[in-house]
Structures are given as structure tokens and as C-alpha cells.
Tab-separated table of C-alpha atoms and ligand atoms in Angstrom:
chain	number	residue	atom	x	y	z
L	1	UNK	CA	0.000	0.000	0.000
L	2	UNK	CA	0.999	3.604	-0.711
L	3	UNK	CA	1.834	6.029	2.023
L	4	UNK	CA	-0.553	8.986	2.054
L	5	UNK	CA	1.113	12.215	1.633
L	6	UNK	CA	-0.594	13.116	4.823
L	7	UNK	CA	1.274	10.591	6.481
L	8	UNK	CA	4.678	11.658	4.689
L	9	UNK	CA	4.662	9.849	1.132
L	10	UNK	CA	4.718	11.272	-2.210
L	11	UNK	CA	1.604	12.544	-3.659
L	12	UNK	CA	-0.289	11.539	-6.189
L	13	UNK	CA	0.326	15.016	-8.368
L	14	UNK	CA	2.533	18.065	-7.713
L	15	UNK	CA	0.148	20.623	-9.089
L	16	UNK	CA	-2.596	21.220	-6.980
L	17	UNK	CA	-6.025	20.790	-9.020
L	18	UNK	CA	-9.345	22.623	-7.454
L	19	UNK	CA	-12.903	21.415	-7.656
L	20	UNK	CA	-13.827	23.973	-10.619
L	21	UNK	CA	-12.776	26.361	-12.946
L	22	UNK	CA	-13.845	28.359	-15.979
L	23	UNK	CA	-12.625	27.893	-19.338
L	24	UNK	CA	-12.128	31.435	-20.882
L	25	UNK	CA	-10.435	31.299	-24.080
L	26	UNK	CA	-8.912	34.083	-26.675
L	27	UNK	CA	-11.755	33.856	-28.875
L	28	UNK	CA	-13.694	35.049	-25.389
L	29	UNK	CA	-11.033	38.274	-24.554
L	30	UNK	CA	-11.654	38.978	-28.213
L	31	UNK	CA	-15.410	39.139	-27.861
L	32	UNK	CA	-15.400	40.805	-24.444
L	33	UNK	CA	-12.764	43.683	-25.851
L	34	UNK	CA	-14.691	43.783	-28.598
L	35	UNK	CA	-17.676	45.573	-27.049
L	36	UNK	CA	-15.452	47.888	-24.187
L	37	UNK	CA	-14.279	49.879	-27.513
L	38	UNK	CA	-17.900	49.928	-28.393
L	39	UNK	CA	-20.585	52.624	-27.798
L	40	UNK	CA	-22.469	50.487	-25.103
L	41	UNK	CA	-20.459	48.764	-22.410
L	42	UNK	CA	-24.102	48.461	-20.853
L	43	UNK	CA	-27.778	48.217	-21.293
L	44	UNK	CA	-26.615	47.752	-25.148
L	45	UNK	CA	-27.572	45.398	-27.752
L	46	UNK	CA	-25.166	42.761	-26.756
L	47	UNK	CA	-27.829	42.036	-23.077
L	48	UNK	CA	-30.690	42.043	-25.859
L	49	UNK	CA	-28.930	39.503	-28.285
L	50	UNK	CA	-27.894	37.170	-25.182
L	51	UNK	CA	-31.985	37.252	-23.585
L	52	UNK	CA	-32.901	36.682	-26.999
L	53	UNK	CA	-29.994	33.733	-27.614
L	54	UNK	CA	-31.046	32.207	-23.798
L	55	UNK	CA	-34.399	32.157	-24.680
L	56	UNK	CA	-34.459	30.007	-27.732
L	57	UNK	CA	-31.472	27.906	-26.127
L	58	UNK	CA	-33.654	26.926	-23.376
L	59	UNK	CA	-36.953	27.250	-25.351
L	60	UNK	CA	-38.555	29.938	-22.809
L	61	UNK	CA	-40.607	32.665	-24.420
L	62	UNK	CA	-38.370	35.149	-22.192
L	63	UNK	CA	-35.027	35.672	-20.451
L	64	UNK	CA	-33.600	38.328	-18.476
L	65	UNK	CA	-30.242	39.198	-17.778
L	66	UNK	CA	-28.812	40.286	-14.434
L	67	UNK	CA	-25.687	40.827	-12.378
L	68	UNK	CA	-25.725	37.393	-10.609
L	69	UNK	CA	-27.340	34.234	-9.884
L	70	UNK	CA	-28.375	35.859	-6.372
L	71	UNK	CA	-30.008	38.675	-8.240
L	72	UNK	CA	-32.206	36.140	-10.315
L	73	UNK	CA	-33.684	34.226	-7.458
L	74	UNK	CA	-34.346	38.105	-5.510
L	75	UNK	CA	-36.474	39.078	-9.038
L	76	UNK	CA	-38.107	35.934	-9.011
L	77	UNK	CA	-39.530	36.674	-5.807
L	78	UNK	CA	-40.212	39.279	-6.429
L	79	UNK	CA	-42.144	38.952	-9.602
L	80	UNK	CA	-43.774	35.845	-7.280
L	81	UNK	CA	-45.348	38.367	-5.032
L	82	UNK	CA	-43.445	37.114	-2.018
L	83	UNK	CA	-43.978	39.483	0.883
L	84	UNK	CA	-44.002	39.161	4.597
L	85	UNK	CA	-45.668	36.641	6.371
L	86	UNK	CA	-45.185	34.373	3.387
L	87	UNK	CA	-43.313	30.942	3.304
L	88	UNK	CA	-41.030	29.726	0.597
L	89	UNK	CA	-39.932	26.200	0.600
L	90	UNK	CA	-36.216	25.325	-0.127
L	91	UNK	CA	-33.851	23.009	0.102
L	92	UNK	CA	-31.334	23.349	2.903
L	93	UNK	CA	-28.519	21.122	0.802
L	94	UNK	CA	-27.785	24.252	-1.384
L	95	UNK	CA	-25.775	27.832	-1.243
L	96	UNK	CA	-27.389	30.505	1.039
L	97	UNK	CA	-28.786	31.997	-1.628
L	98	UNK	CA	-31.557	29.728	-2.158
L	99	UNK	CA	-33.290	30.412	0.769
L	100	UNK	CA	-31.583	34.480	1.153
L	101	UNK	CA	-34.235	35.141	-1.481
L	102	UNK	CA	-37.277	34.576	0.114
L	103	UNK	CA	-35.773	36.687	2.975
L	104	UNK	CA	-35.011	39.432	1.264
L	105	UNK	CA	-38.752	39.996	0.660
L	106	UNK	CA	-39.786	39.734	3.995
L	107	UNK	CA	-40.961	35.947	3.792
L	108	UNK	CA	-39.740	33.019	5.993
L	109	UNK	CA	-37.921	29.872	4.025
L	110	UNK	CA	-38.901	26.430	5.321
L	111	UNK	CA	-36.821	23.930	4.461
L	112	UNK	CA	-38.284	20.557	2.991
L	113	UNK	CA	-35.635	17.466	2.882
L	114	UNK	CA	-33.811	15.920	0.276
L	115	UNK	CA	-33.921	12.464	-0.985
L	116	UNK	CA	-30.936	10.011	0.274
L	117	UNK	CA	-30.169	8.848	-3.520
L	118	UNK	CA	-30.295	12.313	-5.569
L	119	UNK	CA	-29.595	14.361	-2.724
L	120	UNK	CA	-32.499	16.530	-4.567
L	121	UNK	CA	-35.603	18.021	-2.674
L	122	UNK	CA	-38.224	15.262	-2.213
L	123	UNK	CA	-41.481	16.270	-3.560
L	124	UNK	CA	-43.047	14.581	-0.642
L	125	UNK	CA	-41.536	16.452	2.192
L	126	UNK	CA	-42.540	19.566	-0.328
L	127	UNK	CA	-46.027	18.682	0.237
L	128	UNK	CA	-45.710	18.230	3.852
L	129	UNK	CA	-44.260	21.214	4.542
L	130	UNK	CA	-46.909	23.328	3.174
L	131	UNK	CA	-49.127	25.442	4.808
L	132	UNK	CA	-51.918	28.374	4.201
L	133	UNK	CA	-49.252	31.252	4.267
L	134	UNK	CA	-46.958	28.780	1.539
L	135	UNK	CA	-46.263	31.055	-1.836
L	136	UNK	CA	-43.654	29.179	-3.673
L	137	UNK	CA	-41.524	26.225	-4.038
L	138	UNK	CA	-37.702	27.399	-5.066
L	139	UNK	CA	-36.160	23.371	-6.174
L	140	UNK	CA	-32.345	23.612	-7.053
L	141	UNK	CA	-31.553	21.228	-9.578
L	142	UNK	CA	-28.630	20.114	-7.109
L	143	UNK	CA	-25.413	19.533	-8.873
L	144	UNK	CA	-27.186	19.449	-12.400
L	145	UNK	CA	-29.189	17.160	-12.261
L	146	UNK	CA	-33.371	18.244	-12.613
L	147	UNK	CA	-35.458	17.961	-9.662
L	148	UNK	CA	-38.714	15.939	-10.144
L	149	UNK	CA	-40.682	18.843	-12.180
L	150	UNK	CA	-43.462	16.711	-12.901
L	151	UNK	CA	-44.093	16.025	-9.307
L	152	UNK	CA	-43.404	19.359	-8.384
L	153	UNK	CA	-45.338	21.042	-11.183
L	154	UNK	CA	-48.425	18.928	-9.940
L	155	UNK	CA	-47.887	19.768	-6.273
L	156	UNK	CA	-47.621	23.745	-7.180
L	157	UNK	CA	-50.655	23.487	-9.097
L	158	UNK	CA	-52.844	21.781	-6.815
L	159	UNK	CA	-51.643	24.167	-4.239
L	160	UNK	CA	-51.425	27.472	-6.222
L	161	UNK	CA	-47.851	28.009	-6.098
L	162	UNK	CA	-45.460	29.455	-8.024
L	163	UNK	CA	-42.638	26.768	-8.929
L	164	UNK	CA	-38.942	28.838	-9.348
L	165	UNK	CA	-36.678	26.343	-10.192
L	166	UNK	CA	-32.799	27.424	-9.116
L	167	UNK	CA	-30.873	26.782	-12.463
L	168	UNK	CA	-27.519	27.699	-11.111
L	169	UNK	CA	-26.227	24.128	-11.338
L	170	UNK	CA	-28.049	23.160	-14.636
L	171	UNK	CA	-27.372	24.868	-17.483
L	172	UNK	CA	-27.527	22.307	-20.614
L	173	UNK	CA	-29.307	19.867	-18.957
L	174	UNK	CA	-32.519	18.373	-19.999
L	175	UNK	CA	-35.900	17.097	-18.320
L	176	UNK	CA	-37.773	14.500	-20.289
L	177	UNK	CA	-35.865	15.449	-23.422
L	178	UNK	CA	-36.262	19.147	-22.865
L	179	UNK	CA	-33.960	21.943	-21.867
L	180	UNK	CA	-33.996	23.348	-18.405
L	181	UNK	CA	-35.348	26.978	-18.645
L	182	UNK	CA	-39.449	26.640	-19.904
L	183	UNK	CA	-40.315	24.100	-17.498
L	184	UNK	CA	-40.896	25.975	-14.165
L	185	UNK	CA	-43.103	29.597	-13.773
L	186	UNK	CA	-39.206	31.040	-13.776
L	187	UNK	CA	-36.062	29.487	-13.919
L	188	UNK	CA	-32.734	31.190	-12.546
L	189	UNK	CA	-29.238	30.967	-13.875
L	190	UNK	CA	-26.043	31.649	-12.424
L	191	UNK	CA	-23.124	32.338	-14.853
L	192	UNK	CA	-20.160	32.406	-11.643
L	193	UNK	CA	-17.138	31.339	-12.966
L	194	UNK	CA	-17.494	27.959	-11.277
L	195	UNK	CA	-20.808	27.311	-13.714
L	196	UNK	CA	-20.901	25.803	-16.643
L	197	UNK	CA	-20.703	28.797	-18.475
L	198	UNK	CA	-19.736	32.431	-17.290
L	199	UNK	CA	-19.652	36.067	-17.690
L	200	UNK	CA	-17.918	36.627	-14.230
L	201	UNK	CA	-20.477	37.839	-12.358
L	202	UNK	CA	-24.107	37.341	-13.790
L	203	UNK	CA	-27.514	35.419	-13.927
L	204	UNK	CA	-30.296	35.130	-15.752
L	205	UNK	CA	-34.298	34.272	-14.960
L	206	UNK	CA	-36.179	32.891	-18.210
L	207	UNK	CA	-39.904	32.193	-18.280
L	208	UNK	CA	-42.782	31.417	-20.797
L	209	UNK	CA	-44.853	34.144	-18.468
L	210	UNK	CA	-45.834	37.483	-20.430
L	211	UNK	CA	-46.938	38.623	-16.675
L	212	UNK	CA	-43.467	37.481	-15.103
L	213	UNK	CA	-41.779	38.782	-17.775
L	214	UNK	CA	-42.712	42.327	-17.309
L	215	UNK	CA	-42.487	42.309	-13.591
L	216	UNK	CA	-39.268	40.783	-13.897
L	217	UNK	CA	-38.113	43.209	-15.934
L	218	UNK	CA	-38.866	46.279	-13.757
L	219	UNK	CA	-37.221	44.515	-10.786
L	220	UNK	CA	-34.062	44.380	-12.036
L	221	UNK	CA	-34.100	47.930	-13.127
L	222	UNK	CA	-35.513	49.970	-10.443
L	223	UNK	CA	-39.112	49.488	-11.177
L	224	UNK	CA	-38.721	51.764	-13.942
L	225	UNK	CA	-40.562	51.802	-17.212
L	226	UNK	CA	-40.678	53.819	-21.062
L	227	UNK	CA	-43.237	51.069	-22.436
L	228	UNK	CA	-46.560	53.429	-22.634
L	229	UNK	CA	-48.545	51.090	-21.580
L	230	UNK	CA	-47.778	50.684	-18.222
L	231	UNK	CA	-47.010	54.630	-17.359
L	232	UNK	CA	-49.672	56.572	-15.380
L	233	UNK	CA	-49.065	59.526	-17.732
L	234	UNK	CA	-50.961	58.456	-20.763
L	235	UNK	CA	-50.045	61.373	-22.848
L	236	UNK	CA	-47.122	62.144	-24.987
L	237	UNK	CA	-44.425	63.730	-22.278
L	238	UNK	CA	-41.786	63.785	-24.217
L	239	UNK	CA	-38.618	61.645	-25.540
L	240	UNK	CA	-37.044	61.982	-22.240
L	241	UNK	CA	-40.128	60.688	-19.962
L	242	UNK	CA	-40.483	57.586	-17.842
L	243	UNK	CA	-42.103	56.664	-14.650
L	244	UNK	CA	-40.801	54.571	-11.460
L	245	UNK	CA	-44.228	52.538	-10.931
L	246	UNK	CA	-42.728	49.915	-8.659
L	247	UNK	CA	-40.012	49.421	-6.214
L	248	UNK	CA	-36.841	47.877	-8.070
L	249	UNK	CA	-32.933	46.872	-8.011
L	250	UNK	CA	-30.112	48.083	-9.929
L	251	UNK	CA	-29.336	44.175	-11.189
L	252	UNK	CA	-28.710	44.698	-14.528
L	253	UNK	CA	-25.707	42.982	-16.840
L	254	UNK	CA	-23.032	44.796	-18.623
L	255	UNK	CA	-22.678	44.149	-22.269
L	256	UNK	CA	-19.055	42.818	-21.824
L	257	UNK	CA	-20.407	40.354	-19.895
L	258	UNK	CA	-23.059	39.422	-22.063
L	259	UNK	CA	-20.528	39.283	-25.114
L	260	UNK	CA	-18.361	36.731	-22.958
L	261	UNK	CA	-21.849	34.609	-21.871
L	262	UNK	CA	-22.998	34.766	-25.356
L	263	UNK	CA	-19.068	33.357	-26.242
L	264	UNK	CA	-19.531	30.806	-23.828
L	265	UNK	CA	-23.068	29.687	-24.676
L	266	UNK	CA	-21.482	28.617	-28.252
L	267	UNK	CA	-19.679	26.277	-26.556
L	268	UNK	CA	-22.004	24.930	-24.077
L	269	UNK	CA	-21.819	21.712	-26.170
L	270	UNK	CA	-18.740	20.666	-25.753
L	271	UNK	CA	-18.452	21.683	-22.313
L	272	UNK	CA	-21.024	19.651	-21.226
L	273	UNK	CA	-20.080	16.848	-23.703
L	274	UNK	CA	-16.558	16.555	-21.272
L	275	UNK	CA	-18.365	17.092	-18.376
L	276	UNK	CA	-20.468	14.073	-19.033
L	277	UNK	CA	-17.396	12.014	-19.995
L	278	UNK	CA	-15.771	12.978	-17.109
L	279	UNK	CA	-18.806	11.752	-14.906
L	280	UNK	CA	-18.953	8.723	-16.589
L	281	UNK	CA	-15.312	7.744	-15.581
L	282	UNK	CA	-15.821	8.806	-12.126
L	283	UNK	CA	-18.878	6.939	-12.169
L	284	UNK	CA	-17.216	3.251	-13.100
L	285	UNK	CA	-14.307	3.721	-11.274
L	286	UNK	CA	-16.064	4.521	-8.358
L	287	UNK	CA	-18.987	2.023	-8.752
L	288	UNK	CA	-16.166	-0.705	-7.691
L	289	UNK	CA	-14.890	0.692	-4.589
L	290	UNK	CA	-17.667	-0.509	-1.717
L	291	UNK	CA	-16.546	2.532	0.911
L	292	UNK	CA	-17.673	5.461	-2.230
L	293	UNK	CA	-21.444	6.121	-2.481
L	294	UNK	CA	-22.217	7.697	-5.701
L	295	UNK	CA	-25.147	9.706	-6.652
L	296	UNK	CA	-28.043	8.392	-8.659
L	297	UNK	CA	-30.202	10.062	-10.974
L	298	UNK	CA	-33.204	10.229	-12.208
L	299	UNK	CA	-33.823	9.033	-15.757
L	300	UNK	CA	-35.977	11.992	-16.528
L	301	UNK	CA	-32.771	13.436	-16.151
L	302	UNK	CA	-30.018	13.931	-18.885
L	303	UNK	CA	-27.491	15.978	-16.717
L	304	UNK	CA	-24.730	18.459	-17.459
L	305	UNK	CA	-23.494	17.950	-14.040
L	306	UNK	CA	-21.694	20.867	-12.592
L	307	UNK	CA	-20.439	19.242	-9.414
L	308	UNK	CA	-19.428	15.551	-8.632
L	309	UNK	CA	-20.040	14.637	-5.264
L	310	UNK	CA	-18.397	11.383	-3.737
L	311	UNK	CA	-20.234	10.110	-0.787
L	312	UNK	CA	-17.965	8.196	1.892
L	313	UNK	CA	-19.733	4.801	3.684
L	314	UNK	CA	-17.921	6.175	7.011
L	315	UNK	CA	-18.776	2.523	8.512
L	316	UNK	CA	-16.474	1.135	6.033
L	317	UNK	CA	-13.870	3.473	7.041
L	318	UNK	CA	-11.597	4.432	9.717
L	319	UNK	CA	-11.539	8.009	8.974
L	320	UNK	CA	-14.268	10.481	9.785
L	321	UNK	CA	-15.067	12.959	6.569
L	322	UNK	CA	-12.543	15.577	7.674
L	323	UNK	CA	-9.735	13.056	7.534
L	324	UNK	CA	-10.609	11.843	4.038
L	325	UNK	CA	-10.859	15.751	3.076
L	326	UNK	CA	-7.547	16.551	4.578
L	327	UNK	CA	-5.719	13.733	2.594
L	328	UNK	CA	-7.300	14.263	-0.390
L	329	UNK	CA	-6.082	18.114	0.172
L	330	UNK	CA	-2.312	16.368	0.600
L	331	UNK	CA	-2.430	14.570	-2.208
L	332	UNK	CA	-2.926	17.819	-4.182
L	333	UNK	CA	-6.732	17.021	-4.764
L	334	UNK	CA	-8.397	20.319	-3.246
L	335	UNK	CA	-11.920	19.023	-2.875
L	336	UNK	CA	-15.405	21.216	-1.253
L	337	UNK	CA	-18.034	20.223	0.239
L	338	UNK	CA	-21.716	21.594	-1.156
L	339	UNK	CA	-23.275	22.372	1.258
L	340	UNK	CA	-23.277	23.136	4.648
L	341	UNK	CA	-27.372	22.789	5.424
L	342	UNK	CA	-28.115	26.326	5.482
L	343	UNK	CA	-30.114	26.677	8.437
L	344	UNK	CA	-27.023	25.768	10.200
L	345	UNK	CA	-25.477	28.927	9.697
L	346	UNK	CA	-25.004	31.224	13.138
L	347	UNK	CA	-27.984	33.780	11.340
L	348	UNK	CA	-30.703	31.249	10.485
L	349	UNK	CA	-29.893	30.118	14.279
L	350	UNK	CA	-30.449	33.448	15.233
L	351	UNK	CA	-34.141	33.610	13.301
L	352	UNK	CA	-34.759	30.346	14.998
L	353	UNK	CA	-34.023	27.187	12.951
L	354	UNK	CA	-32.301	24.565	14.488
L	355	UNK	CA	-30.248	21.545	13.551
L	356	UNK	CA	-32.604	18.495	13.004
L	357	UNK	CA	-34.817	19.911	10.629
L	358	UNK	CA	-34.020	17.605	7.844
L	359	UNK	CA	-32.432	14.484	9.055
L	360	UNK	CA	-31.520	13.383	5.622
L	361	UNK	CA	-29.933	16.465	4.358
L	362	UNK	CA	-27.855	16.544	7.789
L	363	UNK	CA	-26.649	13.211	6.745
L	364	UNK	CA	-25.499	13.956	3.298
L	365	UNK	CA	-23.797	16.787	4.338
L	366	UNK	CA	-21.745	14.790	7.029
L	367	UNK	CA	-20.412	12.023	4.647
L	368	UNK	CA	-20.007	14.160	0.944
L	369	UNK	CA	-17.088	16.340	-0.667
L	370	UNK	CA	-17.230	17.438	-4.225
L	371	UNK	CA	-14.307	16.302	-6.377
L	372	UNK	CA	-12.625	18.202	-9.734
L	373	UNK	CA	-15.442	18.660	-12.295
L	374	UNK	CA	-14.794	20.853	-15.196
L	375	UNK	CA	-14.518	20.489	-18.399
L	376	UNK	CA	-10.343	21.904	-18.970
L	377	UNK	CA	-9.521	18.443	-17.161
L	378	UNK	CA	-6.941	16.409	-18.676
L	379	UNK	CA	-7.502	13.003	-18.893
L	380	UNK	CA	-4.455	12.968	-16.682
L	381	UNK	CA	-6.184	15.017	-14.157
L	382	UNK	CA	-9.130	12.672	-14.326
L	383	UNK	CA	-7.328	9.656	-13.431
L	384	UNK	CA	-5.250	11.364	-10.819
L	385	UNK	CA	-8.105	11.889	-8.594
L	386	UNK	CA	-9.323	8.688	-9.424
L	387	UNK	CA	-5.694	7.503	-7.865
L	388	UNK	CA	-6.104	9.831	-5.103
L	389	UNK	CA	-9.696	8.500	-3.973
L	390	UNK	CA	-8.528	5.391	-4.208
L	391	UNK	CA	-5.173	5.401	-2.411
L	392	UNK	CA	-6.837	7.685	0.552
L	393	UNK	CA	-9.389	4.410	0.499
L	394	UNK	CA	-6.984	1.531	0.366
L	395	UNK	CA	-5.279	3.496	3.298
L	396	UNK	CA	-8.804	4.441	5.552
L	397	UNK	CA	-10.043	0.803	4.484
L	398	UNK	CA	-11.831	-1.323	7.270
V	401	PLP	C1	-24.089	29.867	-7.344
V	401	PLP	C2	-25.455	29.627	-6.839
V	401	PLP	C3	-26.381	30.660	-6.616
V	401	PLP	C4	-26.002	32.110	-6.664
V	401	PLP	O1	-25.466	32.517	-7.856
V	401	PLP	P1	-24.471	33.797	-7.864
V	401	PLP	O2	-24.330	34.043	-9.330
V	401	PLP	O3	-23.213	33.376	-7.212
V	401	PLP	O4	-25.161	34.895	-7.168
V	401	PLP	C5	-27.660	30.327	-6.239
V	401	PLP	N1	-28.022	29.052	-6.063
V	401	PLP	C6	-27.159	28.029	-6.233
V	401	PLP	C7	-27.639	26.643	-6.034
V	401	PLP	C8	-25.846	28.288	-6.607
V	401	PLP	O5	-24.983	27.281	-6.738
């Protein structure tokens, strides 16, 4: 057996490889420079050509552009009508910003559990958590892979709620043949540079809503309007006129960054074509080593994963989580872990949630890292980590 660099022995790489990273290429400096010597580095054509591009990628009637992922779930909300003394249901096995969004409008998030196989929201403990002052289901399609829509689409509409689906994992991936984006009442992007695809900072919300649509678009630009029909002033002010007729966010997109996302978005493709590749090797190497859990999906599901999460069988090991982390980490394998339940954290303690609220989300957390995913990996980096899990196995083994 191999000594674990931990322990003092070599490791299995000398280049330390991270759990993601963007793929930004000349061909994308070239479009982004492109438009900063243009005459709109924002609210240009370049944000109308990528809503217009995300909308027939995804097959949505609309998309909006915004400054983040974060921004797209707050507009979603708000287009929802989520005030205070609503609830929105989440999932707590996601980043904060799942559940920040219903906060931000006053409402209180309740978290439903996840299922132990797909470590995605269970439509069941959806249903069980709702109650009279319930608005909306956000469902994170938890490291790329869909959620159950057609459950929770049925749920939603037997309950008269509005179904946001959190895209941020998903881009390119498809639900009974068809792309994520038209499914839900709104769907929300994130374009991070750990995504699939990115413009830095940015985010999208698409939806096949004419009603959404337009109250999306005034809250990510200060509630402001110029369309005629929806000013107060019916008359002819003037070129110059427009009228504030709700409250709204500065959360729009710059047109460099839509020039890189729309640069990206060519390649979507391919990126999720190596992405898939790379799952499937992690998937059979993995499926023959008892002590690794791996995750299964649905087959409604034809993922572009954007995270690949091993789960340890701790009983099989004699290493707790942190020691299998902290090896990988010496053998130059710098894993994550998504996520830390969010009502963990010292402020949703503080509103009042406490630990137990979803057993099986607790346990996922407890036994999972994420391990490199992206699609820049050598097929040298591949089986590297593939060495690595195995060697910090072989060494933790029973
Ligand atoms: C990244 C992410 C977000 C937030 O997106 P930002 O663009 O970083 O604001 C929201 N939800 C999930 C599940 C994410 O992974």
C-alpha cells in the first residue's frame, strides 16, 4: 500500500487541481474587448442579443439578464409576489442563496428534505411542509441534475404556487428530453465562474410568463418603465419621460459580460459533452470501490453535471469525513463540500431554525465532498483523482 502524503509519502500530483474552474479562451477576450471599444459597455444590444440567444437555447418565451445568480432568485420573488408573512420552501442542501431570497422579501424559508439517492428536494416532504401562508416552491436542480418537475409542477398546481426552479447548477441539462429553462413559472441561472458557463459575475431568470416577464423586468431595473402602456401619464411627455411605478434593483448585466456569456453559450456543447465524460469515468471507477457512495439520478434526467459529489460509507472506514478531506487536500486534490445545510449557519440560528430539521440532508452533508469537475480536465487530471480517492481508500479501508 501507498503512504498517504498526509502521512509523509509522495503525492499523487505536484500541481494542486481545485474542484472547478472556468474555461475562458482568446476567442472570449476577443469578444469581451470587442464591445469595451464599443458605444455600449451596458444596457446595449449585446444584453438584448444574449436574452434573446437564452431564450431560444432553453426554449422559454423570455429571459432576463442580471448581475448574478443571487439577483435572479431576488427578481423571481419578487415577480412571485413574495412578501411578509409568506413561506417559501427550499432546500437546505444548497448555497445561502436559495433560501436568502425569500428573505429578502420579507418571507420566511422552510426547508423541505432531500432524498438520500439524488440528494435533490423530495417532492413529498414539499407537500408536507406546506401550509396556508406557503407562496412558492424554489427546487435547485442540485449539482445538475433536474429535480422531479413533474411532481413538483403537480404539487404547485394543486396548491397554487409558483414553482422557481434554481438553475444555477443546470445549465444544458434536460428534463424529459427538454432543456432546463421553460419548465418551471421562472427558472434562474447563475453564470459564476465555477458554472458551466460564465460572464464573471451574472444570472439570468427565463420564463414562458408574459406577466413574469414584465415584472421581472422592472425589478431588475428599479421598477422603472418607457413602455406606454404601463405609465400613469398616458399622454405624450416627451422623448425623455419615464415613470418609477414599482419598487426595483439596480441588477442589470453589462454588455461585456453578455458578449463573454454569449461566447460561452457557443460552446455549451462541448463543455457539457466533457463534463459528461468525465462523470462517466468517475462513475465506473467509483462504482467498484464498496466505501464510495455515488449519486443516482433520475432518468428523466439527462445531466450536465456541474459538481461531482463522492459520498464516503464512514462505517467502512476508519476516517471520519474531515480526515478523508484533509488527505485528499495532501495529495494535491483540493476538494469542497456543497453544502453546509443552510439553516445551520449562526444567522438562520439566530431567526430560529435549528439543527434536526431535515435528518436526511444533515446526513449527506456529514459524509459528501465534491471532487474536480470541469470540463479543462486532462484526462491525466481525471485519473489522478481517481488515484487519489482510491489510495486515501486503500489506506482508511476497514
Ligand atoms: C451559485 C449559486 C447561486 C447564486 O449565484 P451567484 O451568481 O453566485 O449569485 C444560487 N443558487 C445556487 C444553487 C448556486 O450554486
Amino acid at each position: 500500500m501507498e503512504k498517504l502524503a498526509i502521512d509523509g509519502g509522495i503525492p499523487v500530483r505536484n500541481e494542486k487541481i481545485y474542484y472547478g474552474r472556468q474555461w475562458v479562451d482568446k476567442d472570449d477576450v476577443q469578444a469581451v474587448s470587442q464591445v469595451l471599444t464599443s458605444d455600449f459597455i451596458t444596457c446595449g444590444p449585446k444584453v438584448e442579443e444574449l436574452e434573446r440567444v437564452l431564450a431560444e437555447q432553453t426554449e422559454a418565451k423570455y429571459a432576463v439578464a442580471v448581475s448574478n445568480g443571487t439577483a435572479a432568485l431576488h427578481c423571481a420573488c419578487i415577480a412571485a409576489g413574495i412578501g411578509a408573512g409568506d413561506e417559501v420552501i427550499t432546500t437546505p442542501l444548497t448555497f445561502a442563496a436559495s433560501a436568502n431570497c425569500a428573505l429578502y422579501c420579507g418571507a420566511r424559508p422552510v426547508f423541505a428534505d432531500v432524498d438520500l439517492l439524488t440528494y435533490n428536494i423530495d417532492p413529498a416532504s414539499i407537500e408536507e411542509h406546506i401550509t396556508n401562508k406557503t407562496k412558492a416552491v424554489v427546487a435547485v436542480d442540485f449539482t445538475g441534475q433536474s429535480v422531479k418537475i413533474k411532481e413538483i409542477r403537480e404539487i404547485c398546481d394543486r396548491h397554487h404556487l409558483i414553482f422557481i426552479e434554481d438553475a444555477a447548477h443546470s445549465i444544458g441539462t434536460k428534463y424529459c428530453g427538454r432543456p432546463i429553462g421553460s419548465l418551471a413559472d421562472m427558472t434562474c441561472f447563475s453564470f459564476h465562474p465555477v458554472k458551466t458557463v460564465t460572464s464573471g459575475e451574472g444570472g439570468a431568470i427565463t420564463t414562458n410568463c408574459k406577466e413574469l416577464y414584465k415584472k421581472l423586468t422592472l425589478a431588475h431595473t428599479h421598477g422603472i418603465t418607457r413602455e406606454e402602456n404601463l405609465m400613469e401619464e398616458a399622454y405624450y411627455q416627451g422623448a425623455w419621460y419615464y415613470e418609477q411605478i414599482s419598487l426595483g434593483f439596480n441588477y442589470r448585466m453589462t454588455d461585456f459580460q453578455a458578449a463573454l456569456l454569449l461566447n460561452q453559450l457557443n460552446k455549451l456543447g462541448e463543455f457539457s459533452a466533457r463534463r459528461k465524460e468525465i462523470v462517466s469515468k468517475y462513475n465506473e471507477a467509483f462504482s467498484q470501490i464498496p466505501e464510495i457512495i455515488i449519486q443516482e439520478e433520475i432518468p428523466e434526467s439527462d445531466s450536465c453535471r456541474h459538481l461531482y459529489i463522492i459520498r464516503l460509507d464512514l462505517q467502512k472506514l476508519s476516517c471520519t469525513r474531515r480526515e478523508f478531506f484533509d488527505a485528499m487536500s495532501a495529495e494535491n486534490i483540493q476538494c469542497q463540500v456543497h453544502y453546509i445545510p443552510v439553516y445551520w449557519f449562526p444567522y438562520y440560528k439566530g431567526l430560529g431554525y435549528k439543527k434536526g430539521l431535515c435528518p436526511v440532508a444533515e446526513e449527506i452533508y456529514q459524509t459528501i465532498m465534491s471532487i474536480p469537475l470541469y470540463p479543462r480536465m486532462k484526462d491525466q487530471d481525471v485519473a489522478d483523482v481517481i488515484q487519489a480517492v482510491k489510495k486515501v481508500v486503500e489506506n482508511y479501508r476497514k
